[in-house]
Structures are given as structure tokens and as C-alpha cells.
Short mmCIF file of C-alpha atoms and ligand atoms in Angstrom, two decimals:
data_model
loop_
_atom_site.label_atom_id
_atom_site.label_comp_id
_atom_site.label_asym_id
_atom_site.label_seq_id
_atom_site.Cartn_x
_atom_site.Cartn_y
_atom_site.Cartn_z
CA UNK A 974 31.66 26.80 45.66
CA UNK A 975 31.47 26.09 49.47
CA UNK A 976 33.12 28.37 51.61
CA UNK A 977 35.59 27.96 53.92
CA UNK A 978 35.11 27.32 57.62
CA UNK A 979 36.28 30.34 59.66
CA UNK A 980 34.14 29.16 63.18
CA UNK A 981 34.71 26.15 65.80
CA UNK A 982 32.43 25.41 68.75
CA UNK A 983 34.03 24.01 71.82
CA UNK A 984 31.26 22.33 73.97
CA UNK A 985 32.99 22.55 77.64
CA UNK A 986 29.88 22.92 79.79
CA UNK A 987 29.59 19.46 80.86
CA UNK A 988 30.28 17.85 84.41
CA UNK A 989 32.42 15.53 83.09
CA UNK A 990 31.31 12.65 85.49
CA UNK A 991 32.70 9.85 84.21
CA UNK A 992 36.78 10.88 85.29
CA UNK A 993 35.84 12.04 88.79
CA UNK A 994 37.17 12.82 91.30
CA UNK A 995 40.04 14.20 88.67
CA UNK A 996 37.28 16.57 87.66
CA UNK A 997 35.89 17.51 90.83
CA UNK A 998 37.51 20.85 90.97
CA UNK A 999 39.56 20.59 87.54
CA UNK A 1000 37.78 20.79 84.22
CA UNK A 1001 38.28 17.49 82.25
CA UNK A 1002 39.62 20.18 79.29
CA UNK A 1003 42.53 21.26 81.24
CA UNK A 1004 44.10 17.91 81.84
CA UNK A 1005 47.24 17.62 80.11
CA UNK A 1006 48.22 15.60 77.41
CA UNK A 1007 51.93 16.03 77.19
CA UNK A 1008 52.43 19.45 78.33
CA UNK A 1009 49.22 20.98 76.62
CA UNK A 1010 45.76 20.54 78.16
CA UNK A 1011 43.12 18.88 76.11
CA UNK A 1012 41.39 22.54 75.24
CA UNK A 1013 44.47 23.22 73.71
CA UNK A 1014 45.14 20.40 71.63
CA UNK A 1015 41.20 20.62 70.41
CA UNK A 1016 42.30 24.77 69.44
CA UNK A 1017 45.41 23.81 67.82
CA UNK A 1018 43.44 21.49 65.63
CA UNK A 1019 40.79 24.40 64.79
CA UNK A 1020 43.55 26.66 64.16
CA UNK A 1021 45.68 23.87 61.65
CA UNK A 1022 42.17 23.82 59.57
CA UNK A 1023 41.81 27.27 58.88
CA UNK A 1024 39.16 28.56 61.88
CA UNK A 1025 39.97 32.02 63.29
CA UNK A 1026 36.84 32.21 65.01
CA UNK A 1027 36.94 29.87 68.48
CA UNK A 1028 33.79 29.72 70.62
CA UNK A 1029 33.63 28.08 73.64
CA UNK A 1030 30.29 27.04 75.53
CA UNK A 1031 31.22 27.30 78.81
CA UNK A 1032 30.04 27.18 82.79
CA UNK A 1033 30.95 28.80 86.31
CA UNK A 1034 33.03 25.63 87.04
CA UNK A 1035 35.25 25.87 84.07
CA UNK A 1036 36.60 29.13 84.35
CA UNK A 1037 40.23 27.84 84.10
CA UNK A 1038 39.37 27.36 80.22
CA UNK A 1039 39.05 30.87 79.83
CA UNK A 1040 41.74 32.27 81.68
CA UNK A 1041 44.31 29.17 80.07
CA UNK A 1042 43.60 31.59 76.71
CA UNK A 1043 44.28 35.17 78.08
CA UNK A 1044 47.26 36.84 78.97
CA UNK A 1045 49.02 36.78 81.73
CA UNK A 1046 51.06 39.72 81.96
CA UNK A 1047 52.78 39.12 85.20
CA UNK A 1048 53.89 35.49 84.33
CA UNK A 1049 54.99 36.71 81.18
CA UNK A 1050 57.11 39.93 82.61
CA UNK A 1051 58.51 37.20 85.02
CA UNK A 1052 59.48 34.81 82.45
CA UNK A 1053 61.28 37.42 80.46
CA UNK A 1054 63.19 38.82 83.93
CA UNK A 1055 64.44 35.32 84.48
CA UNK A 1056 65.13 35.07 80.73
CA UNK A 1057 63.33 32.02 80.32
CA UNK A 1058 62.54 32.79 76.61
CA UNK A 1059 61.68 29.61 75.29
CA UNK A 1060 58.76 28.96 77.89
CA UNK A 1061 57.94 32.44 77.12
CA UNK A 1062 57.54 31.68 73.28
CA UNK A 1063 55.56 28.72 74.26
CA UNK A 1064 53.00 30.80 76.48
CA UNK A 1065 53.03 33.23 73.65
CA UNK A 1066 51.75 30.59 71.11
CA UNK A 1067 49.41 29.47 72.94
CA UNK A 1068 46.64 31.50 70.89
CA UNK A 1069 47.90 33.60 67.51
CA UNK A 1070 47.22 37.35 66.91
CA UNK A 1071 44.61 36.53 63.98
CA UNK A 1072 42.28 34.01 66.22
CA UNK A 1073 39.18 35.20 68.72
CA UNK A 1074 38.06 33.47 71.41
CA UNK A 1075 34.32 34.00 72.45
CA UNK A 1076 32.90 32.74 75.55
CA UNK A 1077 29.13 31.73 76.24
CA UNK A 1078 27.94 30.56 79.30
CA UNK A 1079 24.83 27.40 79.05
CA UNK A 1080 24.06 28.20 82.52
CA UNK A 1081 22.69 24.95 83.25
CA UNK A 1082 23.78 21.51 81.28
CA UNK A 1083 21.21 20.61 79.29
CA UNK A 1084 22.68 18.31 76.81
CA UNK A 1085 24.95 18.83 73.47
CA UNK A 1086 22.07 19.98 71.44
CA UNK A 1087 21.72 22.59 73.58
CA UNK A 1088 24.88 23.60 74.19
CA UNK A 1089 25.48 23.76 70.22
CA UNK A 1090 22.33 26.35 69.78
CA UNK A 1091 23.55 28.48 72.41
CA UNK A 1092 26.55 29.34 70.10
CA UNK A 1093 24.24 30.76 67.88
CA UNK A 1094 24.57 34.22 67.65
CA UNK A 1095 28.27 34.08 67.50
CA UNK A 1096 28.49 31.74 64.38
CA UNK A 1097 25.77 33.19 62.59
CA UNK A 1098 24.90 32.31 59.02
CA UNK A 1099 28.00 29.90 58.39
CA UNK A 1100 28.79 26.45 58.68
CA UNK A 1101 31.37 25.89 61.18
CA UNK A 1102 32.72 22.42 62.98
CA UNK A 1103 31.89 21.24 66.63
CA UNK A 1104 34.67 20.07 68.21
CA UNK A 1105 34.51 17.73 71.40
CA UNK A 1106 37.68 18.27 73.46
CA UNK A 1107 37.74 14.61 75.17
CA UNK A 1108 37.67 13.11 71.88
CA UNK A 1109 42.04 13.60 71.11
CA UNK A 1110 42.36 12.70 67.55
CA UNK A 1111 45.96 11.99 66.45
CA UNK A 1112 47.60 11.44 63.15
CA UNK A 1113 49.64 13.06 60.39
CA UNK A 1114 46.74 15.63 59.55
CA UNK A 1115 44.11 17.41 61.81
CA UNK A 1116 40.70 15.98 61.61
CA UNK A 1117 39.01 19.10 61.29
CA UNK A 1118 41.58 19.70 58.15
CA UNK A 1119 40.50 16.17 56.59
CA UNK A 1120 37.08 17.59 56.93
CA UNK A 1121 37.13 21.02 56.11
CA UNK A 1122 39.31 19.48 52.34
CA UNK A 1123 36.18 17.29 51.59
CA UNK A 1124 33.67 19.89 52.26
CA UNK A 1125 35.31 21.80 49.68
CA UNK A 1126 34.07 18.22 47.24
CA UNK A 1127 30.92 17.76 49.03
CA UNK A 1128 29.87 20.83 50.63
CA UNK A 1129 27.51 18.67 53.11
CA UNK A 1130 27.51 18.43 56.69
CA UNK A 1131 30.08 15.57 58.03
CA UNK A 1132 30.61 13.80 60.78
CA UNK A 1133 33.06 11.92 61.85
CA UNK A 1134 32.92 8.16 62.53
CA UNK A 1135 34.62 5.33 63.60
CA UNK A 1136 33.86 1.10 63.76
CA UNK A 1137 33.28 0.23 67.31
CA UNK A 1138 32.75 -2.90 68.73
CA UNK A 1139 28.93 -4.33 68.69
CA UNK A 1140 28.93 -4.67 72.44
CA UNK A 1141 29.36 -0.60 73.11
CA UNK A 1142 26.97 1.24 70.78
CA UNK A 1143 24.93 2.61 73.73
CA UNK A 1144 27.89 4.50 74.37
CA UNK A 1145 27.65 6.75 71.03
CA UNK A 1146 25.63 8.24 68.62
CA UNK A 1147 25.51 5.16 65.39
CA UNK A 1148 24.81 5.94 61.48
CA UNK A 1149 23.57 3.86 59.14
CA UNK A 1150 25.55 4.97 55.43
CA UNK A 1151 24.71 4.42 51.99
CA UNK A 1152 27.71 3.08 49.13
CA UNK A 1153 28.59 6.74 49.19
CA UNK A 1154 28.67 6.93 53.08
CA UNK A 1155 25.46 9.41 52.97
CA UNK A 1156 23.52 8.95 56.23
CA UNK A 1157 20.42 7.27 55.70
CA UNK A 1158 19.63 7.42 60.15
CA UNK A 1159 21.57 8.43 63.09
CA UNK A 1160 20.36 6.81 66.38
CA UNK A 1161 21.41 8.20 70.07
CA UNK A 1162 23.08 5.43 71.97
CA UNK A 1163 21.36 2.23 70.36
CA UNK A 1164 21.51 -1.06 72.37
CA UNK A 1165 23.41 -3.26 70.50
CA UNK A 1166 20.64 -5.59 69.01
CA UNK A 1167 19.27 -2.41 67.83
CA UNK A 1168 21.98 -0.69 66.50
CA UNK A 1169 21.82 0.42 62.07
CA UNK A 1170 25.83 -0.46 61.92
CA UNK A 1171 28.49 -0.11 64.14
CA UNK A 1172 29.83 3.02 62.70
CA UNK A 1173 30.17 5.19 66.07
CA UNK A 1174 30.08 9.31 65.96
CA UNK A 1175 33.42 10.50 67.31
CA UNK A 1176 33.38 14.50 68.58
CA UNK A 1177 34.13 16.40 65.48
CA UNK A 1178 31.10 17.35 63.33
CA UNK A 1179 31.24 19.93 60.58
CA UNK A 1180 27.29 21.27 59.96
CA UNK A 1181 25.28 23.87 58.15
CA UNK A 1182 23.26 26.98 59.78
CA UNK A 1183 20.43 25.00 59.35
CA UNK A 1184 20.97 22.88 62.24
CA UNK A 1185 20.16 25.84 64.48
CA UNK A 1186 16.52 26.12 63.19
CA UNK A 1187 16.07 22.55 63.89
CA UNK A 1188 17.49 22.70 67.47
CA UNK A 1189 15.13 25.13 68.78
CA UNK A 1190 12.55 23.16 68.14
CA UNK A 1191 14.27 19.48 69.01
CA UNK A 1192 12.86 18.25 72.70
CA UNK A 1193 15.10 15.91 75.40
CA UNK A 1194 15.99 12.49 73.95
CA UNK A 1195 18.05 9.97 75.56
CA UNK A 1196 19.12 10.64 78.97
CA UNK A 1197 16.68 13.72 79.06
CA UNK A 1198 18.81 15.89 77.28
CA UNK A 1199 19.19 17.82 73.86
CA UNK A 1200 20.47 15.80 72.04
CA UNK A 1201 22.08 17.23 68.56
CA UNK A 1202 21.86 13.49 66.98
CA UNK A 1203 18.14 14.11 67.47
CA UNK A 1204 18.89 17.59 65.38
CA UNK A 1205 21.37 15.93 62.99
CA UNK A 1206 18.27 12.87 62.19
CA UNK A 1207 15.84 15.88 61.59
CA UNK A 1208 18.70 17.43 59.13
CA UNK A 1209 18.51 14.34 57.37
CA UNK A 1210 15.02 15.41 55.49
CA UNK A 1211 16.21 18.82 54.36
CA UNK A 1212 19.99 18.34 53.35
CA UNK A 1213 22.52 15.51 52.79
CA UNK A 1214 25.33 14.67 55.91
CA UNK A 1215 27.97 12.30 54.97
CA UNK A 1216 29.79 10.23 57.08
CA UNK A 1217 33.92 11.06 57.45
CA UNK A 1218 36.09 8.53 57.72
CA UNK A 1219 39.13 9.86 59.48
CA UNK A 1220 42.42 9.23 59.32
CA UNK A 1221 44.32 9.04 62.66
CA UNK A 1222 44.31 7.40 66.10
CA UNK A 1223 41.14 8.67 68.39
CA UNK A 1224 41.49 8.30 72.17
CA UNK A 1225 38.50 9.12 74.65
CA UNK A 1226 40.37 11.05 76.92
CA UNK A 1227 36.90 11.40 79.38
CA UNK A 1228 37.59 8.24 80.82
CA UNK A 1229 40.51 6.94 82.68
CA UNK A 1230 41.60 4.36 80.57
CA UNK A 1231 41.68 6.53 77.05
CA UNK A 1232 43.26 9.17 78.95
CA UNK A 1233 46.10 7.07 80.01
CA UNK A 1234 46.53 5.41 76.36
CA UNK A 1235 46.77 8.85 74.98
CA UNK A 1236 49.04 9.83 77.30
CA UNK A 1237 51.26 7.01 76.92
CA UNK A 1238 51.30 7.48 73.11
CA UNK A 1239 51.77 10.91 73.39
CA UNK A 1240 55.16 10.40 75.69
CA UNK A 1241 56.45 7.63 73.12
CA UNK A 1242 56.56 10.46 70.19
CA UNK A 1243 58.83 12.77 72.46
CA UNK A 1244 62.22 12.42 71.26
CA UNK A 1245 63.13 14.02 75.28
CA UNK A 1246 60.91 11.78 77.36
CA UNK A 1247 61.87 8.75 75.42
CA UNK A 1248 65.98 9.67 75.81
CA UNK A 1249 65.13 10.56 79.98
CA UNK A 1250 63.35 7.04 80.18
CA UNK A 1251 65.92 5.24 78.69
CA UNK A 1252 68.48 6.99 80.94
CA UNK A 1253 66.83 5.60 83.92
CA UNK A 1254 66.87 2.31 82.73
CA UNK A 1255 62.78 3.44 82.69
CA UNK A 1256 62.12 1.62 78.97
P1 LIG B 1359 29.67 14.11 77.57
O1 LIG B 1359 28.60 13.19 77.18
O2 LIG B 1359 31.07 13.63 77.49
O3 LIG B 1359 29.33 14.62 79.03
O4 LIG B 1359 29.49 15.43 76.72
P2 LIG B 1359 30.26 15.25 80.12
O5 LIG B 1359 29.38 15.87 81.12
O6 LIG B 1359 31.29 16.18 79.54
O7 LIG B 1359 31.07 14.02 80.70
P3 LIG B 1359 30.55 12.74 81.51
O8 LIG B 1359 29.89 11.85 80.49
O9 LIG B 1359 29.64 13.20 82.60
O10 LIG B 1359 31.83 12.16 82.04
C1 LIG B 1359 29.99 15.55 75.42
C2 LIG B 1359 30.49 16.97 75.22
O11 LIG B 1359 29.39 17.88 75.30
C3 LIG B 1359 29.62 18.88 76.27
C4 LIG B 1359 30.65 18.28 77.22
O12 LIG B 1359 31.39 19.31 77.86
C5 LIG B 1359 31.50 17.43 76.26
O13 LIG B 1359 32.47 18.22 75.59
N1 LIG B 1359 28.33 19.21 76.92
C6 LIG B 1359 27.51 18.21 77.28
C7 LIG B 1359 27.99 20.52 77.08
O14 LIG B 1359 28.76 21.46 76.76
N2 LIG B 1359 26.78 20.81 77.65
C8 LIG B 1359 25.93 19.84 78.03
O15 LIG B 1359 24.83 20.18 78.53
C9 LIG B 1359 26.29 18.51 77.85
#
């Protein structure tokens, strides 16, 4: 019987190029989505599939990840003076009594792969998801719950997917499936003529210990990084991954434009913003 998935890996150690200058100084984690940054959308999610374990790859620049998750005892003595108990109860929630929060620093970016073995030690002998911030999944279940219910079935590494168009798979990592969505290959950012399917990798990946074993010895792919598709292709010829479908609306919130979808869907499901905007004649 698989067992449950107690640990999630937060890679944050990247420069997050791609939405500067908003992430010159800011990490692209703490931008809010609604009134929760991104890091703490990606923890509730952990949290809603059963992890109590949260481990976050971090670097000097994104120190404001860490400190978003620890207590601030003045704010909080301040808040209750001014009796402000419902912003209180929020701040409280933020992280439950039950869940730790481990912090390892990659020092010096050298691609996903890379990032994902240096959580090593703190996962240990257990599978456990990777979950990639930017990528803000929404719909009536978590997708780390989706895939932490099927790996009860399967008990494989998953990953999730999505159908992009043709025109952008040297944006992602692309799978080519069997009938039973087993990967046969998974290709780092394929130009489109040479792309196995269309099926994209979105940033939630549920994997077995082995993968660490297989990352010490994987070199720099594409881009001249680490690349854990290189890892997850050499997993291929010792266990089966399956592809997971999700269910739910993905935005890539490390670009300008998915940010701004996100945040616009986001807004449209708040019964108060929605009431305000009408008000002012706003919608
Ligand atoms: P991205 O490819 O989105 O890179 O990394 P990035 O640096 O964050 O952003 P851009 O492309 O420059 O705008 C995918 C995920 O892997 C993490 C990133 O933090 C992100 O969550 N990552 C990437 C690391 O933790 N370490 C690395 O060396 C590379």
C-alpha cells in the first residue's frame, strides 16, 4: 500500500527574470494574489493534501519567504492592542501548529534539478511532491490532493500536465504517454517540429526517493542547467511515472500576463471586491 505524502519541496531559488523589474528587489513568491502571496497559496495547497513537512530551497535574495512564515510577535501584540482580531486570526493561519518549515539555501542557481537534490537530506527516504510556486493552480480541489488520491491507485511518480499550443513547447518540459498516460519520454523544452505531443509539464510533480540517486549523477542540459526532466527521463528505465491530468485552471504567474489573468480571476470570486466594484460603477 503506498504511503502517504507527508513532504513538499518549494523550489524558490531562482532569479525570476522573466517579471523584472517587479522582482528586482521582491521575490516573484511574495507577489500577491488576492491578499496572499504566491508562497502562500503554493503552502496552502501542500497543507489541503496532507504534507506537514514544507521545505523550501531558498537564496540570500529571498529572505522575505522565510520571514512571511515566522512569527512576528510585535505585529501580532499590536494587532491584538488595537483589537484588530480578525487580521490577527488571519496572520495566525498563516502556517498551522502541526506543519514545519525547513529552509535550505542552493547558494548559487544551478537549475531545478539541482535545486530538487539539495532537499535531500530533509525528505529522506519518502516520496514527496515538488511544488513550483509561479505555477497557481485553481479549481474545486488542490492539485497536489488530485495527486496524492491517485498515488494511493498507482503508487508511481506523477506529473502534472497540460495541452499547450504547438507553437510554445520550448517553453516546457513535453511527455510523450501511452493509452494509460505512462510516460514513454520527457524532453526539456522541444522546438516545436520536434516536440513527442503537446502535453506540457506544469510545476507540481509527485516522485520517488529514487530520483535523488539519479540527480547526483545527471550533468547540465538545456540552458546549462540541472535539469530534473533530464532526472525524470533517466527514472523512466527503473520505475513507471504517469502523466496527471489535472483538474482546475493553471495560470503562470512568472510572467506578466498570467499574473494579471490570475489576478483578475482571483478578484471576480470575491464576493467584497465584486460588491466595491460594482459600487463604483467599476464593473
Ligand atoms: P524558472 O524556470 O521559472 O526560473 O524556474 P526562474 O529563475 O524562477 O524565473 P525566470 O525564468 O528567470 O523568470 C522554475 C522554478 O525552479 C526554481 C525557481 O525558483 C522556480 O520556482 N529554481 C530554478 C530554483 O530553485 N533553482 C534554480 O537553480 C533554478
Amino acid at each position: 500500500m503506498p504511503k502517504s505524502v507527508r513532504t513538499a519541496v518549494f523550489p524558490v531559488a531562482g532569479r525570476g527574470t522573466r517579471f523584472l523589474p517587479a522582482t528586482k528587489s521582491v521575490p516573484k513568491e511574495m507577489l500577491p494574489i488576492g491578499d496572499k502571496p504566491l508562497i502562500q497559496h503554493a503552502v496552502e495547497e501542500a497543507l489541503e493534501a496532507g504534507v506537514t513537512r514544507l521545505v523550501f530551497i531558498t537564496h540570500s535574495s529571498k529572505r522575505a519567504i522565510e520571514d512571511h512564515f515566522d512569527v512576528d510577535a510585535d505585529l501580532e501584540r499590536a494587532l491584538e492592542a488595537a483589537g484588530k482580531t480578525e487580521t490577527l486570526d488571519k496572520l495566525r493561519s498563516i502556517l498551522p501548529r502541526e506543519a514545519s518549515c525547513v529552509f535550505i539555501r542552493q547558494g548559487e542557481p544551478l537549475g531545478l534539478g539541482h535545486a530538487v537534490l539539495c532537499a535531500r537530506p530533509a525528505v529522506g527516504d519518502e516520496p514527496f511532491f515538488v511544488h513550483l510556486p509561479d505555477d497557481l493552480i485553481r479549481g474545486d480541489t488542490g492539485c497536489l490532493a488530485q495527486m496524492a488520491e491517485r498515488y494511493q491507485t498507482t503508487g508511481t511518480s506523477s506529473i502534472a500536465v497540460e495541452n499547450v499550443p504547438r507553437d510554445e513547447t520550448d517553453r516546457y518540459g513535453i511527455v510523450a504517454v501511452d493509452d494509460a498516460d505512462r510516460l514513454s519520454a520527457i524532453v526539456e523544452k522541444p522546438a516545436p517540429a520536434e516536440a513527442p505531443s503537446t502535453l506540457a509539464v506544469v510545476g507540481r510533480y509527485l516522485l520517488t526517493p529514487r530520483i535523488f540517486d539519479l540527480l547526483e549523477t545527471t550533468g547540465r542540459g538545456a540552458g546549462g542547467e540541472i535539469q530534473l526532466t533530464d532526472a525524470i527521463s533517466d527514472l523512466l528505465a527503473h520505475e513507471p511515472v504517469h502523466a496527471f491530468r489535472f483538474q482546475g485552471t493553471r495560470y503562470d504567474c512568472g510572467n506578466k500576463l498570467g499574473y494579471i489573468r490570475a489576478t483578475i480571476d482571483v478578484a471576480r470570486t470575491d464576493p467584497e471586491i465584486i460588491a466595491a466594484l460594482q459600487g463604483k460603477a467599476l464593473l
